[in-house]
Short mmCIF file of N, CA and C in Angstrom, two decimals:
data_model
loop_
_atom_site.label_atom_id
_atom_site.label_comp_id
_atom_site.label_asym_id
_atom_site.label_seq_id
_atom_site.Cartn_x
_atom_site.Cartn_y
_atom_site.Cartn_z
N MET A 188 0.83 -1.20 -0.11
CA MET A 188 0.04 -0.06 0.01
C MET A 188 0.92 1.26 0.09
N SER A 189 0.46 2.32 -0.54
CA SER A 189 1.18 3.65 -0.62
C SER A 189 0.51 4.60 0.06
N VAL A 190 1.28 5.36 0.83
CA VAL A 190 0.74 6.57 1.68
C VAL A 190 1.52 7.79 1.38
N LEU A 191 0.92 8.92 1.48
CA LEU A 191 1.54 10.15 1.21
C LEU A 191 1.28 11.00 2.40
N LEU A 192 2.41 11.41 3.05
CA LEU A 192 2.50 12.25 4.21
C LEU A 192 2.61 13.72 3.75
N VAL A 193 1.97 14.59 4.27
CA VAL A 193 2.10 16.00 3.96
C VAL A 193 2.56 16.81 5.12
N ARG A 194 3.73 17.32 4.96
CA ARG A 194 4.47 18.00 6.06
C ARG A 194 4.47 17.45 7.39
N PRO A 195 4.96 16.42 7.68
CA PRO A 195 5.08 15.77 8.98
C PRO A 195 6.04 16.47 9.81
N SER A 196 5.88 16.40 11.20
CA SER A 196 6.92 16.73 12.01
C SER A 196 8.04 15.93 11.92
N LYS A 197 9.15 16.30 12.31
CA LYS A 197 10.47 15.31 12.16
C LYS A 197 10.21 14.17 13.10
N GLN A 198 9.77 14.15 14.23
CA GLN A 198 9.52 13.05 15.11
C GLN A 198 8.38 12.07 14.68
N ILE A 199 7.24 12.63 14.52
CA ILE A 199 6.09 11.92 14.00
C ILE A 199 6.33 11.28 12.42
N GLY A 200 6.96 12.12 11.64
CA GLY A 200 7.30 11.62 10.32
C GLY A 200 8.17 10.51 10.24
N SER A 201 9.21 10.55 11.16
CA SER A 201 10.26 9.41 11.23
C SER A 201 9.67 8.10 11.81
N ALA A 202 8.77 8.32 12.73
CA ALA A 202 8.12 7.15 13.34
C ALA A 202 7.09 6.54 12.48
N VAL A 203 6.30 7.33 11.61
CA VAL A 203 5.36 6.84 10.71
C VAL A 203 6.15 6.15 9.42
N ILE A 204 7.18 6.77 8.90
CA ILE A 204 8.04 6.31 7.84
C ILE A 204 8.61 5.01 8.19
N GLY A 205 9.09 4.95 9.42
CA GLY A 205 9.83 3.78 10.06
C GLY A 205 8.82 2.63 10.11
N LEU A 206 7.63 2.85 10.70
CA LEU A 206 6.62 1.75 10.78
C LEU A 206 6.16 1.32 9.55
N LEU A 207 5.65 2.24 8.71
CA LEU A 207 5.09 1.81 7.39
C LEU A 207 6.19 1.10 6.41
N THR A 208 7.41 1.67 6.30
CA THR A 208 8.28 0.90 5.46
C THR A 208 8.69 -0.38 6.10
N SER A 209 8.76 -0.68 7.34
CA SER A 209 9.03 -1.93 7.96
C SER A 209 8.03 -3.02 7.63
N GLN A 210 6.66 -2.53 7.26
CA GLN A 210 5.66 -3.30 6.79
C GLN A 210 5.42 -3.50 5.34
N GLY A 211 6.56 -2.89 4.60
CA GLY A 211 6.53 -3.05 3.19
C GLY A 211 5.73 -2.04 2.51
N ASP A 212 5.18 -0.94 3.12
CA ASP A 212 4.45 0.04 2.51
C ASP A 212 5.27 0.99 1.79
N THR A 213 4.83 1.63 0.82
CA THR A 213 5.58 2.67 0.16
C THR A 213 5.21 4.02 0.79
N VAL A 214 6.17 4.86 1.14
CA VAL A 214 5.81 6.05 1.67
C VAL A 214 6.21 7.18 0.92
N ARG A 215 5.43 8.18 0.64
CA ARG A 215 5.81 9.36 -0.06
C ARG A 215 5.57 10.63 0.86
N VAL A 216 6.35 11.71 0.63
CA VAL A 216 6.14 12.80 1.40
C VAL A 216 6.28 14.04 0.65
N ILE A 217 5.48 15.10 0.90
CA ILE A 217 5.54 16.42 0.37
C ILE A 217 6.12 17.29 1.51
N ASP A 218 7.21 17.93 1.23
CA ASP A 218 7.76 18.88 2.25
C ASP A 218 8.53 19.90 1.46
N ALA A 219 8.47 21.19 1.81
CA ALA A 219 9.19 22.21 1.28
C ALA A 219 10.59 22.51 1.92
N ASP A 220 10.74 21.79 3.09
CA ASP A 220 11.95 21.99 3.81
C ASP A 220 13.19 21.04 3.31
N ALA A 221 14.21 21.56 2.69
CA ALA A 221 15.29 20.69 2.19
C ALA A 221 15.86 19.69 3.01
N SER A 222 16.07 20.20 4.35
CA SER A 222 16.79 19.28 5.32
C SER A 222 15.97 18.18 5.82
N LEU A 223 14.54 18.39 5.84
CA LEU A 223 13.65 17.38 6.18
C LEU A 223 13.44 16.44 5.08
N ALA A 224 13.37 16.96 3.76
CA ALA A 224 13.29 16.24 2.65
C ALA A 224 14.43 15.17 2.63
N ALA A 225 15.60 15.56 3.02
CA ALA A 225 16.88 14.69 3.05
C ALA A 225 16.66 13.59 4.16
N ARG A 226 16.14 13.91 5.19
CA ARG A 226 15.79 13.10 6.36
C ARG A 226 14.95 12.00 5.81
N TRP A 227 13.81 12.48 5.15
CA TRP A 227 12.80 11.36 4.86
C TRP A 227 13.31 10.52 3.65
N LYS A 228 14.22 10.96 2.82
CA LYS A 228 14.89 10.12 1.79
C LYS A 228 15.74 9.03 2.55
N GLU A 229 16.42 9.56 3.51
CA GLU A 229 17.33 8.70 4.28
C GLU A 229 16.60 7.38 4.89
N LEU A 230 15.27 7.75 5.34
CA LEU A 230 14.37 6.76 5.97
C LEU A 230 13.79 5.89 4.94
N GLY A 231 13.96 6.14 3.73
CA GLY A 231 13.46 5.25 2.66
C GLY A 231 12.02 5.82 1.97
N ALA A 232 11.68 7.24 2.31
CA ALA A 232 10.49 7.55 1.62
C ALA A 232 11.05 8.34 0.27
N TYR A 233 9.97 8.41 -0.56
CA TYR A 233 10.06 9.13 -1.83
C TYR A 233 9.55 10.49 -1.55
N VAL A 234 10.29 11.48 -1.86
CA VAL A 234 9.92 12.95 -1.53
C VAL A 234 9.71 13.86 -2.64
N ALA A 235 8.60 14.55 -2.59
CA ALA A 235 8.29 15.61 -3.58
C ALA A 235 8.67 16.91 -2.84
N VAL A 236 9.62 17.69 -3.21
CA VAL A 236 10.01 19.04 -2.51
C VAL A 236 9.17 20.08 -3.08
N GLY A 237 8.44 20.67 -2.31
CA GLY A 237 7.58 21.85 -2.66
C GLY A 237 6.42 22.12 -1.66
N SER A 238 5.55 22.79 -2.13
CA SER A 238 4.36 23.23 -1.25
C SER A 238 3.10 22.38 -1.56
N GLU A 239 2.55 22.06 -0.42
CA GLU A 239 1.31 21.32 -0.51
C GLU A 239 0.17 22.16 -1.02
N ALA A 240 0.36 23.36 -1.00
CA ALA A 240 -0.77 24.43 -1.63
C ALA A 240 -0.90 24.27 -3.06
N ASP A 241 0.04 23.54 -3.75
CA ASP A 241 0.08 23.37 -5.14
C ASP A 241 -0.73 22.12 -5.44
N ALA A 242 -1.91 22.25 -5.86
CA ALA A 242 -2.68 21.02 -6.07
C ALA A 242 -2.09 20.08 -7.09
N ASP A 243 -1.37 20.67 -8.11
CA ASP A 243 -0.81 19.77 -9.18
C ASP A 243 0.24 18.95 -8.55
N LEU A 244 1.11 19.59 -7.63
CA LEU A 244 2.22 18.84 -6.88
C LEU A 244 1.58 17.67 -6.10
N VAL A 245 0.53 17.91 -5.52
CA VAL A 245 -0.40 17.05 -4.63
C VAL A 245 -0.78 15.89 -5.55
N GLU A 246 -1.21 16.12 -6.76
CA GLU A 246 -1.76 15.24 -7.69
C GLU A 246 -0.62 14.28 -8.08
N ARG A 247 0.38 14.84 -8.57
CA ARG A 247 1.61 14.11 -8.94
C ARG A 247 2.20 13.19 -7.82
N ALA A 248 2.29 13.81 -6.69
CA ALA A 248 2.97 12.93 -5.52
C ALA A 248 2.02 11.86 -5.18
N ALA A 249 0.61 12.11 -5.37
CA ALA A 249 -0.32 11.18 -4.86
C ALA A 249 -0.78 10.10 -5.89
N GLN A 250 -0.11 10.02 -7.07
CA GLN A 250 -0.44 8.92 -8.01
C GLN A 250 -0.20 7.52 -7.36
N ASP A 251 -1.25 6.67 -7.44
CA ASP A 251 -1.22 5.28 -6.88
C ASP A 251 -1.11 5.26 -5.50
N VAL A 252 -1.57 6.34 -4.80
CA VAL A 252 -1.46 6.43 -3.26
C VAL A 252 -3.00 6.17 -2.78
N ARG A 253 -3.19 5.36 -1.74
CA ARG A 253 -4.45 5.14 -1.31
C ARG A 253 -4.83 6.13 -0.24
N THR A 254 -3.87 6.61 0.65
CA THR A 254 -4.22 7.49 1.71
C THR A 254 -3.28 8.68 1.74
N ILE A 255 -3.80 9.82 2.02
CA ILE A 255 -2.93 11.05 2.18
C ILE A 255 -3.12 11.31 3.79
N VAL A 256 -2.01 11.65 4.37
CA VAL A 256 -2.16 11.98 5.76
C VAL A 256 -1.58 13.51 5.91
N LEU A 257 -2.51 14.22 6.24
CA LEU A 257 -2.28 15.80 6.39
C LEU A 257 -2.06 16.19 7.77
N PHE A 258 -0.77 16.76 8.05
CA PHE A 258 -0.50 17.21 9.37
C PHE A 258 -0.73 18.59 9.81
N GLU A 259 -0.51 18.90 11.03
CA GLU A 259 -0.99 20.11 11.42
C GLU A 259 -0.38 21.28 10.73
N ASP A 260 0.77 21.44 10.27
CA ASP A 260 1.34 22.54 9.67
C ASP A 260 0.80 22.63 8.17
N ALA A 261 0.22 21.79 7.85
CA ALA A 261 -0.44 21.87 6.28
C ALA A 261 -1.89 21.99 6.25
N GLN A 262 -2.54 22.27 7.49
CA GLN A 262 -4.03 22.42 7.40
C GLN A 262 -4.51 23.64 6.58
N THR A 263 -3.68 24.74 6.51
CA THR A 263 -4.19 25.70 5.64
C THR A 263 -4.32 25.39 4.19
N SER A 264 -3.77 24.29 3.75
CA SER A 264 -3.80 23.90 2.39
C SER A 264 -4.70 22.83 2.00
N ILE A 265 -5.72 22.57 2.84
CA ILE A 265 -6.75 21.60 2.71
C ILE A 265 -7.46 21.58 1.34
N GLY A 266 -7.68 22.81 0.94
CA GLY A 266 -8.30 22.81 -0.32
C GLY A 266 -7.55 22.32 -1.49
N ALA A 267 -6.31 22.74 -1.53
CA ALA A 267 -5.34 22.21 -2.72
C ALA A 267 -5.04 20.60 -2.44
N VAL A 268 -5.01 20.18 -1.15
CA VAL A 268 -4.80 18.77 -0.94
C VAL A 268 -6.05 17.81 -1.35
N LEU A 269 -7.17 18.40 -0.97
CA LEU A 269 -8.34 17.73 -1.45
C LEU A 269 -8.49 17.61 -3.04
N GLU A 270 -8.14 18.76 -3.61
CA GLU A 270 -8.16 18.99 -5.11
C GLU A 270 -7.16 17.90 -5.70
N GLY A 271 -5.97 17.92 -5.27
CA GLY A 271 -4.93 17.11 -5.74
C GLY A 271 -5.30 15.47 -5.55
N ALA A 272 -5.93 15.33 -4.34
CA ALA A 272 -6.31 13.95 -4.03
C ALA A 272 -7.42 13.44 -4.88
N GLU A 273 -8.18 14.24 -5.18
CA GLU A 273 -9.41 13.96 -6.10
C GLU A 273 -8.92 13.72 -7.55
N MET A 274 -8.04 14.61 -7.87
CA MET A 274 -7.46 14.28 -9.29
C MET A 274 -6.65 13.10 -9.45
N ALA A 275 -6.02 12.62 -8.36
CA ALA A 275 -5.11 11.32 -8.32
C ALA A 275 -5.98 10.15 -8.03
N GLY A 276 -7.21 10.33 -7.65
CA GLY A 276 -8.00 9.07 -7.30
C GLY A 276 -7.79 8.59 -5.89
N VAL A 277 -7.32 9.36 -5.03
CA VAL A 277 -7.01 9.00 -3.53
C VAL A 277 -8.27 8.59 -2.93
N GLU A 278 -8.27 7.58 -2.14
CA GLU A 278 -9.47 6.97 -1.48
C GLU A 278 -9.84 7.67 -0.13
N ARG A 279 -8.74 8.02 0.50
CA ARG A 279 -8.72 8.35 2.05
C ARG A 279 -7.86 9.54 2.42
N LEU A 280 -8.45 10.31 3.28
CA LEU A 280 -7.56 11.48 3.92
C LEU A 280 -7.49 11.15 5.38
N VAL A 281 -6.30 11.32 5.89
CA VAL A 281 -6.32 11.19 7.37
C VAL A 281 -5.64 12.50 7.88
N VAL A 282 -6.25 13.29 8.83
CA VAL A 282 -5.81 14.48 9.41
C VAL A 282 -5.30 14.12 10.66
N CYS A 283 -4.12 14.59 11.02
CA CYS A 283 -3.52 14.35 12.26
C CYS A 283 -2.95 15.59 12.84
N ALA A 284 -3.61 16.16 13.90
CA ALA A 284 -3.32 17.45 14.52
C ALA A 284 -3.74 17.45 15.98
N PRO A 285 -3.13 18.11 16.87
CA PRO A 285 -3.45 18.37 18.20
C PRO A 285 -5.02 18.95 18.21
N LYS A 286 -5.17 19.94 17.44
CA LYS A 286 -6.57 20.55 17.29
C LYS A 286 -6.91 20.66 15.85
N PRO A 287 -7.53 19.88 15.17
CA PRO A 287 -7.78 20.02 13.79
C PRO A 287 -8.60 21.27 13.61
N ALA A 288 -8.17 22.18 12.69
CA ALA A 288 -8.87 23.40 12.45
C ALA A 288 -10.32 23.17 11.92
N ASP A 289 -11.13 24.14 12.30
CA ASP A 289 -12.61 24.11 12.02
C ASP A 289 -12.81 24.11 10.58
N HIS A 290 -12.02 24.90 9.84
CA HIS A 290 -12.22 24.90 8.33
C HIS A 290 -11.84 23.47 7.70
N VAL A 291 -10.91 22.80 8.37
CA VAL A 291 -10.52 21.63 7.85
C VAL A 291 -11.70 20.53 7.99
N LEU A 292 -12.26 20.54 9.18
CA LEU A 292 -13.29 19.61 9.52
C LEU A 292 -14.59 19.94 8.60
N THR A 293 -14.73 21.15 8.40
CA THR A 293 -15.86 21.55 7.45
C THR A 293 -15.72 21.03 6.07
N ARG A 294 -14.45 21.38 5.55
CA ARG A 294 -14.15 20.78 4.23
C ARG A 294 -14.10 19.34 4.03
N MET A 295 -13.69 18.57 5.01
CA MET A 295 -13.76 17.06 5.01
C MET A 295 -15.15 16.61 5.10
N ARG A 296 -15.80 17.18 6.09
CA ARG A 296 -17.29 16.65 6.05
C ARG A 296 -18.12 16.85 4.88
N ALA A 297 -17.81 17.94 4.09
CA ALA A 297 -18.51 18.26 2.92
C ALA A 297 -18.03 17.41 1.68
N SER A 298 -16.75 16.81 1.84
CA SER A 298 -16.25 16.17 0.73
C SER A 298 -16.89 14.68 0.71
N GLN A 299 -16.54 14.11 -0.50
CA GLN A 299 -17.07 12.74 -0.62
C GLN A 299 -16.01 11.74 -0.28
N MET A 300 -14.83 12.18 0.08
CA MET A 300 -13.70 11.39 0.30
C MET A 300 -13.88 10.62 1.84
N ASP A 301 -13.46 9.36 1.79
CA ASP A 301 -13.30 8.77 3.18
C ASP A 301 -12.28 9.55 3.99
N HIS A 302 -12.60 9.62 5.25
CA HIS A 302 -11.55 10.27 6.01
C HIS A 302 -11.56 9.92 7.54
N VAL A 303 -10.48 10.05 8.17
CA VAL A 303 -10.38 9.77 9.59
C VAL A 303 -9.50 11.03 10.17
N VAL A 304 -10.11 11.71 11.08
CA VAL A 304 -9.46 12.80 11.81
C VAL A 304 -8.97 12.12 13.11
N LEU A 305 -7.63 12.43 13.31
CA LEU A 305 -6.91 11.99 14.39
C LEU A 305 -6.48 13.26 15.33
N LYS A 306 -7.16 13.40 16.39
CA LYS A 306 -6.87 14.54 17.35
C LYS A 306 -5.82 13.86 18.24
N VAL A 307 -4.58 14.37 18.13
CA VAL A 307 -3.51 13.81 19.09
C VAL A 307 -3.25 14.85 20.19
N GLY A 308 -3.43 14.41 21.29
CA GLY A 308 -3.34 15.25 22.57
C GLY A 308 -1.90 15.25 22.96
N SER A 309 -1.68 15.74 24.23
CA SER A 309 -0.28 15.70 24.80
C SER A 309 -0.21 15.27 26.26
N GLY A 310 -1.53 14.88 26.70
CA GLY A 310 -1.67 14.57 28.12
C GLY A 310 -1.50 13.00 28.51
N LEU A 311 -1.90 12.20 27.53
CA LEU A 311 -1.89 10.83 27.95
C LEU A 311 -0.61 10.11 27.98
N TRP A 312 0.11 10.26 26.93
CA TRP A 312 1.41 9.56 26.77
C TRP A 312 2.58 10.46 27.09
N GLY A 313 3.74 9.97 27.40
CA GLY A 313 4.89 10.78 27.37
C GLY A 313 5.30 10.96 25.97
N ARG A 314 6.31 11.69 25.69
CA ARG A 314 6.56 12.06 24.36
C ARG A 314 6.82 10.97 23.38
N ALA A 315 7.60 9.97 23.78
CA ALA A 315 8.05 8.78 22.94
C ALA A 315 6.63 7.87 22.81
N ARG A 316 5.93 7.81 23.73
CA ARG A 316 4.70 7.02 23.58
C ARG A 316 3.83 7.62 22.70
N ARG A 317 3.61 8.93 22.81
CA ARG A 317 2.64 9.83 21.94
C ARG A 317 3.10 9.65 20.44
N VAL A 318 4.46 9.64 20.29
CA VAL A 318 5.07 9.59 18.84
C VAL A 318 4.71 8.10 18.34
N SER A 319 5.08 7.09 19.07
CA SER A 319 4.70 5.79 18.62
C SER A 319 3.24 5.51 18.47
N GLY A 320 2.53 6.06 19.48
CA GLY A 320 0.89 5.81 19.53
C GLY A 320 0.36 6.59 18.24
N THR A 321 0.89 7.79 17.99
CA THR A 321 0.35 8.44 16.78
C THR A 321 0.58 7.71 15.50
N ALA A 322 1.95 7.16 15.40
CA ALA A 322 2.34 6.32 14.21
C ALA A 322 1.40 5.16 14.06
N ALA A 323 1.10 4.58 15.07
CA ALA A 323 0.29 3.42 14.99
C ALA A 323 -1.20 3.70 14.73
N ALA A 324 -1.61 4.78 15.17
CA ALA A 324 -2.98 5.31 14.80
C ALA A 324 -3.10 5.68 13.40
N ILE A 325 -2.13 6.35 12.79
CA ILE A 325 -2.05 6.69 11.33
C ILE A 325 -2.14 5.28 10.53
N ASP A 326 -1.28 4.34 10.83
CA ASP A 326 -1.20 3.04 10.32
C ASP A 326 -2.65 2.39 10.31
N ALA A 327 -3.12 2.46 11.57
CA ALA A 327 -4.51 1.80 11.71
C ALA A 327 -5.68 2.52 10.83
N ALA A 328 -5.54 3.84 10.77
CA ALA A 328 -6.45 4.56 10.02
C ALA A 328 -6.43 4.23 8.54
N ASP A 329 -5.20 4.15 8.09
CA ASP A 329 -4.94 3.74 6.71
C ASP A 329 -5.51 2.32 6.33
N ASP A 330 -5.44 1.43 7.37
CA ASP A 330 -5.78 0.13 7.24
C ASP A 330 -7.29 -0.27 7.40
N LEU A 331 -8.11 0.80 7.92
CA LEU A 331 -9.55 0.56 8.07
C LEU A 331 -10.30 0.06 6.94
N GLY A 332 -11.10 -0.95 7.19
CA GLY A 332 -12.01 -1.33 5.96
C GLY A 332 -13.16 -0.41 5.87
N GLY A 333 -13.79 -0.50 4.73
CA GLY A 333 -15.11 0.25 4.49
C GLY A 333 -14.71 1.58 4.09
N HIS A 334 -15.58 2.44 4.33
CA HIS A 334 -15.64 3.82 3.85
C HIS A 334 -15.78 4.80 5.28
N PRO A 335 -14.65 4.80 6.06
CA PRO A 335 -14.74 5.56 7.26
C PRO A 335 -14.99 7.07 7.02
N ARG A 336 -15.74 7.70 7.96
CA ARG A 336 -15.81 9.07 8.14
C ARG A 336 -15.86 9.30 9.51
N LEU A 337 -14.59 9.26 10.14
CA LEU A 337 -14.44 9.28 11.54
C LEU A 337 -13.77 10.52 12.07
N GLU A 338 -14.09 10.97 13.24
CA GLU A 338 -13.26 11.95 13.96
C GLU A 338 -12.95 11.40 15.42
N LEU A 339 -11.81 11.16 15.57
CA LEU A 339 -11.30 10.44 16.85
C LEU A 339 -10.37 11.21 17.60
N ASP A 340 -10.50 11.14 18.91
CA ASP A 340 -9.53 11.81 19.81
C ASP A 340 -8.74 10.69 20.46
N LEU A 341 -7.36 10.68 20.13
CA LEU A 341 -6.46 9.56 20.66
C LEU A 341 -6.39 9.51 22.27
N GLU A 342 -6.80 10.56 22.85
CA GLU A 342 -6.79 10.51 24.36
C GLU A 342 -8.05 9.78 24.80
N ASP A 343 -9.00 9.39 24.06
CA ASP A 343 -10.11 8.63 24.43
C ASP A 343 -9.92 7.26 24.19
N ALA A 344 -10.08 6.35 25.28
CA ALA A 344 -9.78 4.99 25.21
C ALA A 344 -10.82 4.23 24.15
N THR A 345 -12.05 4.75 24.09
CA THR A 345 -12.99 4.21 23.21
C THR A 345 -12.59 4.42 21.87
N ASP A 346 -12.17 5.56 21.49
CA ASP A 346 -11.76 6.07 20.20
C ASP A 346 -10.47 5.21 19.72
N ARG A 347 -9.59 5.03 20.73
CA ARG A 347 -8.43 4.30 20.38
C ARG A 347 -8.82 2.74 20.00
N ARG A 348 -9.71 2.27 20.78
CA ARG A 348 -10.01 0.90 20.51
C ARG A 348 -10.74 0.72 19.29
N SER A 349 -11.54 1.82 18.64
CA SER A 349 -12.14 1.78 17.42
C SER A 349 -11.09 1.55 16.32
N LEU A 350 -9.92 1.88 16.55
CA LEU A 350 -8.81 1.82 15.65
C LEU A 350 -8.11 0.50 15.79
N GLY A 351 -8.37 -0.33 16.90
CA GLY A 351 -7.76 -1.41 17.28
C GLY A 351 -6.55 -1.18 18.15
N LEU A 352 -6.36 -0.13 18.73
CA LEU A 352 -5.21 0.13 19.54
C LEU A 352 -5.59 -0.09 20.94
N GLN A 353 -4.67 -0.76 21.80
CA GLN A 353 -4.74 -1.00 23.14
C GLN A 353 -4.64 0.23 24.10
N ARG A 354 -3.60 0.95 23.73
CA ARG A 354 -3.26 2.09 24.62
C ARG A 354 -3.27 3.18 24.05
#
């Protein structure tokens, strides 16, 4: 399976790329930061250097991708990401942020795309567990069957269990 990460933070991006590539998944990343782009390549990801606000770049990077994961710093580009995803035939969008922006939630709810919103808090886990837990939640959201339209709080045990996560 192929996943496109849009502007992940260094820690979460590293954890997600490590987890997914260890399972044989192909990981792609859009990032305008050249030093982070080099890091993602070192970890085995394919990188498109540029802005996620460019729907054409998103479309090209998302060819043959099943899921796009949009991180906190890329939320302002939700329109271009949705447009590029649609042009590329992407099935699912996962948003991963401490507080997903209202305009992002509105756009996702109005779209026809399957989606999972992962609200990642800071209180439940220590930093290392939060990073690995977030990576596991992204992997689980990508692997969900059917056509999910979910908004989950990873600090909530019931929401974590809905993804098949124990803690």
